[in-house]
Amino acid sequence: MAEKYPTSVFCIIATEFCERFSFCGLRTILSLYLRNQLLLSENTATIIYHVFIMICYVVPIAGAVCADSFLGRYRTILYFSLIYLAGNVLMCLASVPSSNTSRMLLTSFGLGLIAIGTGGIKPCVAAFGGDQFHLPQQQELLQHFFSIFYFSINLGGFVGMILTPILRKSVTCFGEDTCYPLGFGFPALLMLLALLMFMLGKPFYRLKTPKENVMLKFIQCTLYAVSQKVKNKTVKYEHWLDYAKDKFPDNKLISDMKTVFAVLLLFAPLPIFWSLFDQQGSRWTFQASRMDGSALGSQILPDQMQVINPAIVLVLIPIFDRLLYPLLNRIHVLECPLHRMAVGGIIAGAAFLSAGILELVLETTYPDIPAKNRASFNFINTLPCDILINSPVNGMQALCASMLYHLKNLPARNNTTYNIMVEAPTSCGNLELENEKFNFELVAAALQIDTILVTVNSHNEVVAYVTEPIDFKRSLNGKPKIRIVYIGNAEVFHNITISLANAEGLNDVYFVDYKPQKHMAVSAYLELPPGEYTYLVKCRENENLYGNVTRLELGGIYTLVIRQHLDKIDFAKVYTMSPPNSIPMTWLIPQYFLISIAEIMFGIAGLEFSFTQAPKCLKTVTIAGWYLSVAVGNFFVIVITQANFFRSQAYEFFLFAILIVVDMIVFTEMAVTYKITVPEPDSSEFILLNEEAIPLLEPASMLANTCSLYS
């Protein structure tokens, strides 16, 4: 008769689904919230994001201590879930723009409580689910449970990653075009549901209460063994824990601790993998924000791209679990969890190699920012004829009518001055110019990009006006940016109104508030939804001018130049100062596909390994050690981000790809000598193998073959 899954398992899986929905939904929009709402830089947002993730995976140690030594797994999950819920509520309140309290302060407290809550339950949920099975009778069901458990994690994350960004973007609230309070509020509701479902399953759980403070004894034994090894120079033992036998004669404790330390030592190389994996929520999301999200007539949001990972995982887990792994087992390939983890790490390196190559392509579309101690100039010819521009750097350059010319990377130390000459024909289109040549001085400030407009004044003289420096930083939300430059008579500026109207039926009108400066006025940058626009210029009560603006695309930076001459507007044109996002966001799919395969091979195998290799009384400790490796991995990201080794993000991706390959080589060498132990039965003096009763031996003596990657 086939074994059935315990009823309690379904309550645990449903709870984990809701909790992962809540956490992944919040994590998906967190980076953009920090950058767009709290106005932090990308580096600062990346650091805060990874500090948050790091704390989430350090706290499992405290959760493990509480579960194994004091509260038991059920009460540990319950109490930390309440802290988790309180953090969700604070994040929702922090995202309300009208909040009187500092949003950064509330955000910090909210993220802190969420990190403590989710970290406290992390080492307990999987172990609590494993507690529901009777071993070794249900050993096969236990192995499938970890795949189902991981499937529920990714299903919850998948739904959360899709729905939360949609709620954030599609609903407007508090006068803003996004609604982060709803984006954070819905995960809070899901966490409340997770807590209720977990409590409802209590009658079905197999509850195990700690009979002694195992963690205290574990720590005491460890410290005593280390001190005795340092002091005792005469007696030599095979293992350093054997030095504690005189004070801790319990051979079972020493044996269990040897197993735990062997597992924890094997976890030492693992943080590098998590330093790659968790960048999906930071560096990869920022990478997506600089790409074109248009696909099949709809717009993909940068934070929604993270959903590809759990979506692929959901599809591949049944394929790997039911088809690929059984097939590989028949030919004795990748039978051991350590085999699969090593291969998964190498595939993660391939994912970052793909991300680096894509970043190199993206860099060709980024604004051309001047290098250190350099400056650039953009010359715009608003005259109806071709002109010549003579500079001491590039010599004589022809500039056609209505065209834009870039003078790039001029030396600019201590505000270097350049003499520029503009030469135009006397007959310039419909204008008769009074002067053919015009000389002026340009002051080049380091790292600055100025725009020079060559035009004509009311006396038909060629003149040049220098605008305020161009802001080449793309908008934080990806929307196109446009500013309006108006050239004309200063005395009539107060009678001029310019508006941009959305041509797609949205009836959005944007008014420009000018601050006149001599014969030119420049508006602030406007961030508009992408689309077609028309402009309307009102010079007098009964004299209007309409025109079409070039379509504004995501990521683009534009300047609309309008010129008034002799009481008439005779020139209007939109210039693309920085190209819009042009690389499709779908180009991210290869790296997400590779990281998803890596997660299946590395994550599921590692979780199974952590549980099955640990002694019964210390299972939560090994799982906590597994999660601690995630925390250390996020710390590595923080260090490398702060070090700022490379100007190019692509080279940073390549660095991570190299690190994981080297790391997996080290892991492979360590795994060769590790001996897989047989899981302990629940409570019996015998275990059943092939229907024969075999006396229960210590775990360390029940050794399978070494988990050699060369076998």
XYZ file of C-alpha atoms in Angstrom:
711
model
C 0.000 0.000 0.000
C 1.390 3.383 -1.080
C 2.297 5.809 1.637
C 0.180 8.965 1.891
C 1.407 12.453 2.640
C 0.593 13.596 6.184
C -2.299 16.100 6.249
C -0.179 18.545 8.192
C 2.218 18.853 5.265
C -0.437 20.559 3.126
C -1.043 23.188 5.823
C 2.690 23.910 5.950
C 2.980 24.127 2.166
C -0.032 26.475 1.928
C 1.440 28.656 4.666
C 4.787 28.803 2.901
C 3.046 29.757 -0.364
C 1.427 32.800 1.264
C 4.602 33.794 3.114
C 6.690 33.628 -0.060
C 4.032 35.609 -1.933
C 4.350 38.304 0.724
C 8.148 38.352 0.876
C 8.875 38.094 -2.859
C 6.210 40.661 -3.693
C 7.760 43.133 -1.265
C 11.296 42.345 -2.370
C 10.400 42.790 -6.043
C 9.448 46.459 -5.690
C 11.874 47.305 -2.863
C 14.832 48.439 -4.992
C 12.691 50.731 -7.128
C 10.962 52.094 -4.002
C 14.320 52.959 -2.446
C 15.542 54.610 -5.638
C 12.365 56.286 -6.932
C 10.479 57.178 -3.744
C 13.231 57.703 -1.168
C 15.480 59.155 -3.916
C 18.540 57.087 -3.049
C 21.292 56.446 -5.577
C 21.451 53.069 -7.313
C 24.559 52.084 -5.346
C 22.938 53.080 -2.039
C 19.700 51.293 -2.957
C 21.707 48.197 -3.911
C 23.572 48.243 -0.596
C 20.373 48.684 1.479
C 18.670 45.919 -0.494
C 21.494 43.463 0.130
C 21.874 44.493 3.790
C 18.175 43.676 4.182
C 18.611 40.292 2.491
C 21.745 39.641 4.541
C 19.895 40.225 7.827
C 17.091 37.970 6.594
C 19.629 35.155 6.391
C 21.611 35.912 9.560
C 18.577 35.805 11.865
C 17.944 32.097 11.064
C 20.676 31.336 13.605
C 18.499 32.896 16.322
C 15.493 31.035 14.957
C 17.411 27.771 15.090
C 18.459 28.360 18.705
C 14.869 29.156 19.733
C 13.474 26.118 17.916
C 16.017 23.510 18.998
C 16.580 24.681 22.568
C 13.574 26.611 23.894
C 10.320 27.014 21.985
C 10.172 24.173 19.502
C 9.555 24.744 15.800
C 5.816 25.453 15.957
C 5.988 28.265 18.519
C 9.141 29.720 16.917
C 7.360 30.004 13.569
C 4.281 31.505 15.261
C 6.093 34.190 17.272
C 8.430 35.285 14.491
C 5.466 35.456 12.084
C 3.835 38.049 14.348
C 7.018 40.167 14.146
C 6.992 39.643 10.381
C 3.409 40.934 10.115
C 4.226 44.046 12.182
C 7.066 44.843 9.760
C 4.724 44.537 6.772
C 2.329 47.022 8.341
C 5.158 49.516 9.007
C 6.349 49.278 5.398
C 2.833 50.042 4.206
C 2.698 53.123 6.446
C 6.200 54.236 5.403
C 5.231 54.279 1.726
C 2.414 56.814 2.307
C 3.792 60.164 1.015
C 1.730 62.231 3.463
C 3.187 60.477 6.502
C 4.417 63.007 9.088
C 7.075 60.601 10.369
C 10.314 60.217 8.435
C 9.686 57.718 5.632
C 13.265 56.537 5.823
C 12.927 55.882 9.563
C 9.695 53.903 9.158
C 11.168 52.018 6.208
C 14.227 51.071 8.267
C 12.114 49.783 11.172
C 9.752 47.976 8.821
C 12.534 46.242 6.912
C 14.241 45.379 10.202
C 11.144 43.654 11.604
C 10.511 41.823 8.322
C 14.122 40.632 8.271
C 13.828 39.363 11.859
C 10.472 37.728 11.185
C 11.284 35.969 7.938
C 14.756 35.060 9.203
C 13.378 33.493 12.380
C 11.028 31.173 10.528
C 13.379 30.263 7.663
C 15.272 27.410 9.362
C 12.099 26.091 10.967
C 9.524 25.717 8.182
C 11.399 23.166 6.046
C 12.542 21.259 9.151
C 9.015 21.410 10.613
C 7.692 19.958 7.368
C 10.292 17.199 7.520
C 9.224 16.418 11.107
C 5.815 15.328 9.820
C 7.287 12.245 8.109
C 8.124 8.907 9.715
C 11.627 7.790 8.799
C 12.820 5.632 7.210
C 9.388 4.341 6.097
C 8.541 7.635 4.360
C 12.047 8.452 3.135
C 10.952 8.587 -0.519
C 8.013 10.864 0.340
C 10.395 13.134 2.249
C 12.595 13.518 -0.823
C 9.584 14.470 -2.949
C 8.400 16.813 -0.184
C 11.442 19.060 -0.642
C 10.667 19.383 -4.357
C 7.006 20.174 -3.589
C 8.064 22.554 -0.840
C 10.426 24.351 -3.215
C 7.690 24.371 -5.859
C 5.310 26.117 -3.427
C 8.031 28.660 -2.583
C 8.456 29.531 -6.244
C 4.731 29.493 -6.979
C 4.142 31.974 -4.167
C 7.065 34.074 -5.351
C 5.850 33.881 -8.951
C 2.360 35.162 -8.150
C 3.730 37.804 -5.774
C 6.247 39.069 -8.329
C 3.547 39.415 -10.990
C 0.758 40.887 -8.906
C 2.668 43.271 -6.614
C 4.269 45.379 -9.406
C 0.877 45.522 -11.164
C -0.780 46.807 -7.998
C 2.025 49.335 -7.592
C 1.786 50.600 -11.169
C -1.853 50.288 -12.252
C -3.399 52.069 -9.253
C -2.830 55.752 -8.440
C -2.996 56.985 -4.873
C -2.013 60.004 -2.772
C -1.615 62.133 -5.889
C 1.106 59.939 -7.422
C 1.009 57.806 -10.572
C 2.151 54.761 -8.584
C 0.773 53.256 -5.381
C 3.506 51.784 -3.198
C 1.160 51.686 -0.155
C -0.954 49.135 -2.030
C 2.177 47.369 -3.294
C 3.351 46.879 0.300
C -0.135 46.545 1.810
C -1.172 43.489 -0.199
C 1.891 41.454 0.919
C 0.922 42.406 4.502
C -2.530 40.922 3.902
C -0.961 37.729 2.538
C 1.265 37.451 5.602
C -1.818 37.685 7.817
C -3.413 34.893 5.773
C -0.252 32.777 6.117
C -0.332 33.204 9.894
C -4.001 32.181 10.116
C -3.490 29.099 7.921
C -0.517 28.008 9.999
C -2.516 28.290 13.234
C -5.475 26.375 11.742
C -3.211 23.402 11.001
C -2.127 22.920 14.622
C -4.402 19.887 15.327
C -2.650 17.961 12.528
C 0.990 18.737 13.376
C 3.505 16.382 14.928
C 4.928 18.704 17.571
C 8.346 18.098 19.060
C 9.297 20.063 22.145
C 13.001 20.363 23.057
C 13.795 18.217 26.097
C 17.075 19.984 26.809
C 19.018 23.007 25.701
C 20.870 21.290 22.889
C 22.339 24.500 21.516
C 23.847 25.430 24.879
C 25.439 22.014 25.173
C 26.594 22.273 21.545
C 28.325 25.611 22.192
C 29.816 24.499 25.512
C 31.204 21.322 23.991
C 32.672 23.238 21.038
C 34.407 25.841 23.211
C 35.730 23.206 25.624
C 37.116 21.070 22.783
C 38.890 24.074 21.239
C 40.396 25.145 24.578
C 41.607 21.596 25.381
C 43.164 21.202 21.943
C 45.094 24.447 22.460
C 46.218 23.472 25.994
C 46.912 19.767 25.463
C 50.077 19.338 23.437
C 50.846 15.746 24.449
C 47.704 13.782 23.580
C 46.689 13.668 19.918
C 43.182 12.783 18.774
C 41.929 12.023 15.278
C 39.249 14.725 15.510
C 39.463 17.989 17.489
C 36.028 17.360 19.097
C 37.440 14.241 20.778
C 39.324 16.548 23.169
C 35.956 17.186 24.896
C 35.266 13.526 25.743
C 36.472 13.821 29.325
C 33.823 16.438 30.149
C 31.185 15.299 27.611
C 31.311 11.491 27.660
C 28.125 11.250 25.575
C 29.431 9.646 22.385
C 26.156 10.427 20.605
C 26.611 14.178 21.177
C 30.214 14.131 19.955
C 29.215 12.051 16.919
C 26.323 14.401 16.067
C 28.558 17.427 16.380
C 31.145 15.900 14.061
C 28.415 15.443 11.472
C 27.158 19.014 11.871
C 30.629 20.558 11.592
C 31.386 18.443 8.534
C 28.237 19.826 6.888
C 28.952 23.424 7.963
C 32.500 23.192 6.628
C 31.106 22.102 3.287
C 28.871 25.217 3.305
C 31.908 27.544 3.437
C 32.209 28.027 -0.366
C 28.451 28.475 -0.901
C 28.066 32.250 -0.242
C 29.496 33.109 -3.653
C 26.522 31.421 -5.323
C 24.041 33.494 -3.322
C 25.970 36.679 -4.080
C 25.115 36.010 -7.721
C 21.586 34.733 -7.238
C 20.268 37.628 -5.142
C 21.389 40.279 -7.604
C 18.194 39.551 -9.534
C 16.471 41.972 -7.166
C 19.078 44.740 -7.447
C 21.595 44.912 -10.297
C 19.465 42.924 -12.757
C 16.374 45.018 -11.965
C 18.312 48.239 -12.558
C 19.615 46.701 -15.779
C 16.020 46.031 -16.873
C 15.051 49.649 -16.102
C 17.416 50.766 -18.867
C 15.801 48.526 -21.477
C 12.706 48.683 -23.667
C 9.822 46.817 -22.027
C 7.500 46.858 -25.057
C 6.300 43.345 -25.868
C 3.182 42.087 -27.654
C 1.466 45.462 -27.398
C 1.996 45.797 -23.647
C 4.654 47.303 -21.385
C 6.749 45.079 -19.087
C 7.825 46.790 -15.877
C 11.477 46.411 -14.794
C 10.522 44.831 -11.458
C 8.248 42.343 -13.223
C 11.219 40.766 -15.005
C 12.116 39.004 -11.759
C 9.021 36.850 -12.231
C 10.777 34.952 -15.007
C 12.911 33.132 -12.424
C 10.090 31.490 -10.421
C 8.078 30.931 -13.614
C 10.902 28.910 -15.177
C 11.537 27.121 -11.880
C 7.871 26.103 -11.670
C 8.041 24.583 -15.125
C 11.396 22.868 -14.673
C 10.995 21.376 -11.171
C 8.566 18.601 -12.298
C 10.751 17.948 -15.354
C 13.902 17.629 -13.261
C 12.196 15.687 -10.446
C 10.234 13.209 -12.555
C 12.205 12.912 -15.782
C 15.769 14.251 -15.742
C 16.998 13.059 -12.336
C 15.528 9.502 -12.649
C 17.145 9.245 -16.070
C 20.504 10.449 -14.751
C 20.254 8.063 -11.793
C 19.968 5.126 -14.185
C 23.285 6.023 -15.741
C 24.760 6.961 -12.323
C 25.268 10.664 -13.082
C 24.520 13.476 -10.588
C 23.154 11.009 -8.034
C 24.515 12.909 -5.044
C 23.105 16.337 -4.017
C 26.663 17.689 -3.975
C 27.085 16.772 -7.642
C 24.002 18.795 -8.563
C 25.086 21.764 -6.437
C 28.474 21.999 -8.157
C 26.934 21.907 -11.626
C 24.332 24.486 -10.551
C 27.082 26.863 -9.447
C 28.838 26.651 -12.811
C 25.540 27.387 -14.590
C 25.077 30.468 -12.365
C 28.456 31.668 -13.653
C 27.156 31.254 -17.207
C 24.145 33.401 -16.264
C 26.416 36.245 -15.162
C 28.547 35.858 -18.251
C 25.326 36.390 -20.233
C 24.427 39.415 -18.056
C 27.864 40.944 -18.662
C 27.651 40.499 -22.434
C 24.195 42.108 -22.426
C 25.512 45.016 -20.341
C 28.245 45.629 -22.925
C 25.539 45.909 -25.580
C 23.477 48.211 -23.349
C 26.447 50.501 -22.749
C 26.418 51.434 -26.436
C 22.979 53.015 -25.840
C 23.868 54.919 -22.655
C 24.447 58.702 -22.683
C 27.984 59.737 -23.595
C 29.028 61.274 -20.287
C 32.302 63.265 -20.239
C 35.248 61.601 -18.543
C 37.009 63.064 -15.512
C 38.247 66.641 -16.111
C 36.383 66.714 -19.410
C 33.335 68.567 -20.744
C 31.085 68.379 -23.806
C 28.991 70.821 -25.829
C 25.941 70.406 -28.038
C 25.522 73.008 -30.790
C 21.995 73.440 -32.158
C 21.595 75.425 -35.370
C 18.164 77.085 -35.305
C 18.936 79.109 -38.457
C 17.341 78.160 -41.801
C 20.778 77.796 -43.437
C 24.020 75.870 -43.003
C 26.701 77.395 -40.778
C 30.345 76.765 -39.917
C 31.637 76.353 -36.362
C 35.354 76.863 -35.758
C 36.747 75.566 -32.460
C 40.382 75.259 -31.315
C 39.825 71.550 -30.731
C 38.043 70.236 -33.842
C 38.744 73.068 -36.264
C 36.079 74.023 -38.813
C 32.874 71.949 -38.727
C 29.804 72.369 -40.945
C 26.417 72.318 -39.221
C 23.345 71.965 -41.426
C 20.150 73.909 -40.822
C 18.134 72.713 -37.797
C 20.777 70.109 -36.963
C 22.642 69.147 -33.776
C 26.429 68.864 -33.482
C 28.250 67.232 -30.540
C 31.629 68.553 -29.428
C 32.772 65.846 -27.005
C 35.303 65.396 -24.222
C 37.119 68.719 -24.225
C 39.763 69.241 -21.506
C 38.064 71.114 -18.663
C 40.416 71.814 -15.809
C 39.584 74.824 -13.652
C 36.861 76.029 -16.040
C 38.880 76.093 -19.265
C 37.854 78.832 -21.744
C 37.485 78.186 -25.494
C 37.078 80.783 -28.264
C 34.384 79.737 -30.732
C 33.604 81.377 -34.075
C 30.297 80.935 -35.925
C 30.173 81.818 -39.614
C 26.905 82.081 -41.612
C 26.025 83.353 -45.097
C 24.422 86.784 -45.428
C 21.385 85.285 -47.160
C 20.206 82.654 -44.692
C 16.927 81.211 -45.935
C 14.280 83.891 -45.469
C 16.632 85.967 -43.303
C 19.098 88.668 -44.313
C 21.780 88.622 -41.667
C 23.605 91.743 -40.554
C 26.759 89.856 -39.568
C 28.429 86.847 -41.152
C 30.764 85.979 -38.286
C 30.176 85.815 -34.555
C 32.808 85.132 -31.905
C 32.108 84.116 -28.311
C 33.793 82.371 -25.386
C 32.753 79.014 -23.914
C 33.660 78.079 -20.348
C 34.070 74.309 -20.005
C 33.261 72.940 -16.559
C 34.383 69.390 -15.695
C 31.817 66.605 -16.187
C 29.346 69.112 -17.627
C 27.378 69.080 -20.884
C 26.187 72.477 -22.123
C 23.912 73.286 -25.034
C 24.636 76.247 -27.322
C 21.805 77.529 -29.507
C 22.906 79.462 -32.594
C 20.080 81.821 -33.541
C 19.256 85.342 -34.677
C 18.157 88.311 -32.572
C 15.634 91.032 -33.356
C 18.347 92.975 -35.228
C 19.035 90.028 -37.565
C 22.414 89.410 -35.971
C 23.800 85.910 -35.424
C 24.034 85.187 -31.700
C 24.623 82.167 -29.458
C 22.885 81.394 -26.183
C 24.179 78.842 -23.666
C 21.507 76.951 -21.727
C 21.774 75.380 -18.322
C 23.730 72.077 -18.345
C 21.853 69.049 -19.589
C 20.845 66.446 -17.027
C 21.780 63.193 -18.716
C 20.582 60.996 -15.894
C 17.619 58.993 -17.079
C 14.472 59.281 -14.994
C 14.293 56.896 -12.051
C 10.972 55.459 -13.237
C 12.137 55.093 -16.849
C 9.786 57.763 -18.231
C 11.060 60.036 -21.025
C 12.297 63.488 -19.963
C 11.816 66.678 -21.964
C 12.602 70.322 -21.383
C 11.508 73.317 -23.453
C 13.859 76.080 -24.572
C 12.158 79.283 -25.764
C 14.109 81.972 -27.655
C 12.500 85.359 -28.170
C 11.922 88.856 -26.838
C 12.136 89.078 -23.061
C 9.361 91.663 -22.819
C 6.723 89.239 -24.112
C 7.689 86.198 -22.040
C 4.978 86.901 -19.494
C 2.364 86.502 -22.244
C 3.582 83.083 -23.357
C 2.187 79.741 -22.243
C 3.459 76.444 -23.656
C 1.732 73.148 -22.981
C 2.241 69.552 -24.067
C -0.864 67.436 -24.642
C -0.878 63.664 -24.834
C -2.110 62.642 -28.253
C -3.423 59.231 -27.138
C -6.681 60.501 -25.681
C -5.458 60.809 -22.078
C -6.013 64.577 -22.056
C -2.953 65.186 -19.904
C -1.676 68.754 -20.236
C 1.666 69.907 -18.876
C 2.189 73.633 -18.338
C 5.620 75.200 -18.352
C 6.544 77.836 -15.789
C 9.295 80.007 -17.259
C 11.979 82.003 -15.502
C 13.081 84.564 -18.133
C 16.801 85.088 -18.561
C 17.803 87.660 -21.182
C 16.440 86.462 -24.533
C 16.007 82.804 -23.609
C 13.936 80.808 -21.136
C 14.444 77.143 -20.205
C 11.887 74.991 -18.450
C 12.583 72.322 -15.867
C 12.681 68.740 -17.088
C 9.251 67.134 -17.369
C 8.853 63.370 -16.899
C 5.991 62.222 -19.117
C 4.407 58.883 -20.010
C 5.776 57.598 -23.345
C 3.715 58.396 -26.415
C 2.874 60.996 -29.055
C 2.503 64.618 -27.939
C 1.455 67.903 -29.462
C 2.594 71.277 -28.221
C 0.584 74.495 -28.042
C 2.247 77.903 -27.821
C 0.077 80.878 -26.869
C 1.862 84.141 -27.676
C -1.115 86.423 -27.436
C -4.760 85.914 -26.618
C -5.694 85.244 -30.256
C -2.427 83.922 -31.694
C -1.623 80.235 -31.141
C 0.830 77.795 -32.657
C 0.328 74.045 -32.748
C 2.875 71.413 -33.637
C 3.741 67.748 -33.209
C 6.447 66.522 -30.872
C 8.520 63.518 -31.906
C 7.275 60.413 -30.103
C 8.763 60.259 -26.610
C 10.160 56.844 -25.736
C 11.132 55.253 -22.418
C 14.540 56.384 -21.186
C 14.917 59.163 -23.762
C 15.953 62.743 -22.908
C 14.643 65.440 -25.239
C 14.758 69.210 -25.789
C 11.973 71.117 -27.574
C 13.446 74.322 -29.043
C 10.988 77.083 -30.002
C 12.148 80.370 -31.529
C 10.208 83.609 -31.816
C 11.441 86.165 -34.391
C 9.782 89.518 -35.111
C 6.645 88.608 -33.148
C 6.227 85.299 -34.945
C 7.250 81.761 -34.054
C 9.259 80.575 -37.041
C 11.112 77.573 -35.606
C 10.121 74.588 -33.459
C 11.877 71.223 -33.281
C 12.461 68.390 -30.819
C 16.051 67.158 -30.384
C 17.001 63.815 -28.901
C 19.749 64.655 -26.420
C 20.061 61.084 -25.159
C 18.682 58.053 -27.030
C 15.747 56.160 -25.501
C 15.886 52.564 -24.292
C 16.233 50.484 -27.431
C 17.352 47.011 -26.349
C 14.271 44.782 -25.739
C 13.826 43.620 -22.156
C 13.260 40.102 -23.493
C 17.042 39.893 -23.997
C 17.226 39.262 -20.255
C 15.534 35.875 -20.643
C 18.738 33.830 -21.324
C 20.397 34.921 -18.072
C 17.174 34.334 -16.101
C 16.812 30.887 -17.692
C 20.345 29.947 -16.683
C 20.008 31.267 -13.113
C 16.729 29.338 -12.751
C 18.390 26.060 -13.736
C 21.197 26.882 -11.321
C 18.682 27.501 -8.530
C 16.941 24.153 -9.071
C 20.172 22.188 -9.077
C 21.793 24.155 -6.265
C 18.883 25.239 -4.049
C 16.752 22.088 -3.849
C 19.746 19.793 -3.559
C 21.262 22.007 -0.851
C 18.031 22.141 1.151
C 17.647 18.372 0.968
C 21.307 17.902 1.901
C 20.983 20.261 4.898
C 18.039 18.340 6.337
C 19.006 14.746 5.608
C 22.629 15.030 6.733
C 21.923 16.603 10.120
C 21.254 14.672 13.336
C 17.633 14.817 14.516
C 18.284 17.195 17.385
C 20.333 19.622 15.279
C 18.516 19.728 11.930
C 17.497 23.354 12.350
C 21.140 24.289 12.990
C 22.349 22.938 9.661
C 19.474 24.632 7.830
C 20.378 27.856 9.657
C 23.959 27.360 8.456
C 22.614 26.962 4.930
C 20.744 30.270 5.196
C 23.750 31.947 6.806
C 25.652 31.266 3.595
C 23.013 33.393 1.828
C 23.688 36.252 4.256
C 27.430 36.094 3.674
C 26.803 36.054 -0.089
C 24.841 39.315 0.137
C 27.659 40.770 2.238
C 30.049 40.026 -0.636
C 27.788 42.024 -2.981
C 27.889 44.974 -0.566
C 31.700 44.841 -0.370
C 32.173 44.685 -4.143
C 29.582 47.435 -4.710
C 31.282 49.710 -2.171
C 34.736 48.967 -3.555
C 33.560 50.218 -6.969
C 36.323 48.335 -8.775
C 34.975 49.006 -12.250
C 33.366 51.928 -14.020
C 31.562 49.440 -16.238
C 28.836 47.275 -14.681
C 29.646 44.600 -17.275
C 33.093 43.968 -15.788
C 31.559 43.574 -12.342
C 29.265 40.867 -13.765
C 32.282 39.143 -15.330
C 34.081 39.275 -11.975
C 31.209 37.411 -10.309
C 31.210 34.834 -13.122
C 34.914 34.143 -12.559
C 34.489 33.991 -8.766
C 31.735 31.347 -8.915
C 33.750 29.100 -11.263
C 36.788 29.231 -8.963
C 34.491 28.753 -5.960
C 32.872 25.632 -7.425
C 36.294 24.127 -8.107
C 37.097 24.541 -4.400
C 33.683 23.123 -3.470
C 34.278 20.121 -5.726
C 37.568 19.321 -4.017
C 35.908 19.535 -0.600
C 32.937 17.395 -1.681
C 35.205 14.580 -2.852
C 36.164 13.704 0.724
C 32.710 14.157 2.259
C 30.903 10.960 3.263
C 27.124 10.894 2.939
C 25.381 9.700 6.139
C 22.160 7.700 6.268
C 19.242 9.656 7.846
C 18.306 8.576 11.371
C 14.971 6.846 11.961
C 12.412 8.582 14.190
C 12.456 6.383 17.264
C 13.478 2.805 17.029
C 16.401 0.609 17.810
C 16.208 -0.895 14.337
C 15.793 0.331 10.814
C 14.351 -1.671 7.950
C 16.453 -2.123 4.846
C 15.247 -4.647 2.252
C 12.797 -6.017 4.867
C 15.683 -7.072 7.143
C 16.055 -5.708 10.644
C 19.407 -4.001 11.164
C 20.446 -2.579 14.558
C 20.608 1.195 14.671
C 24.176 2.440 14.641
C 25.521 5.912 15.133
C 25.016 8.105 12.055
C 28.720 8.601 11.570
C 29.233 4.848 11.252
C 26.391 4.330 8.756
C 28.311 5.674 5.811
C 27.410 5.436 2.181
C 30.043 5.782 -0.492
C 31.968 9.050 -0.554
C 30.203 11.695 -2.633
C 32.944 11.878 -5.184
C 32.352 14.106 -8.188
C 34.739 11.928 -10.119
C 32.812 8.686 -9.567
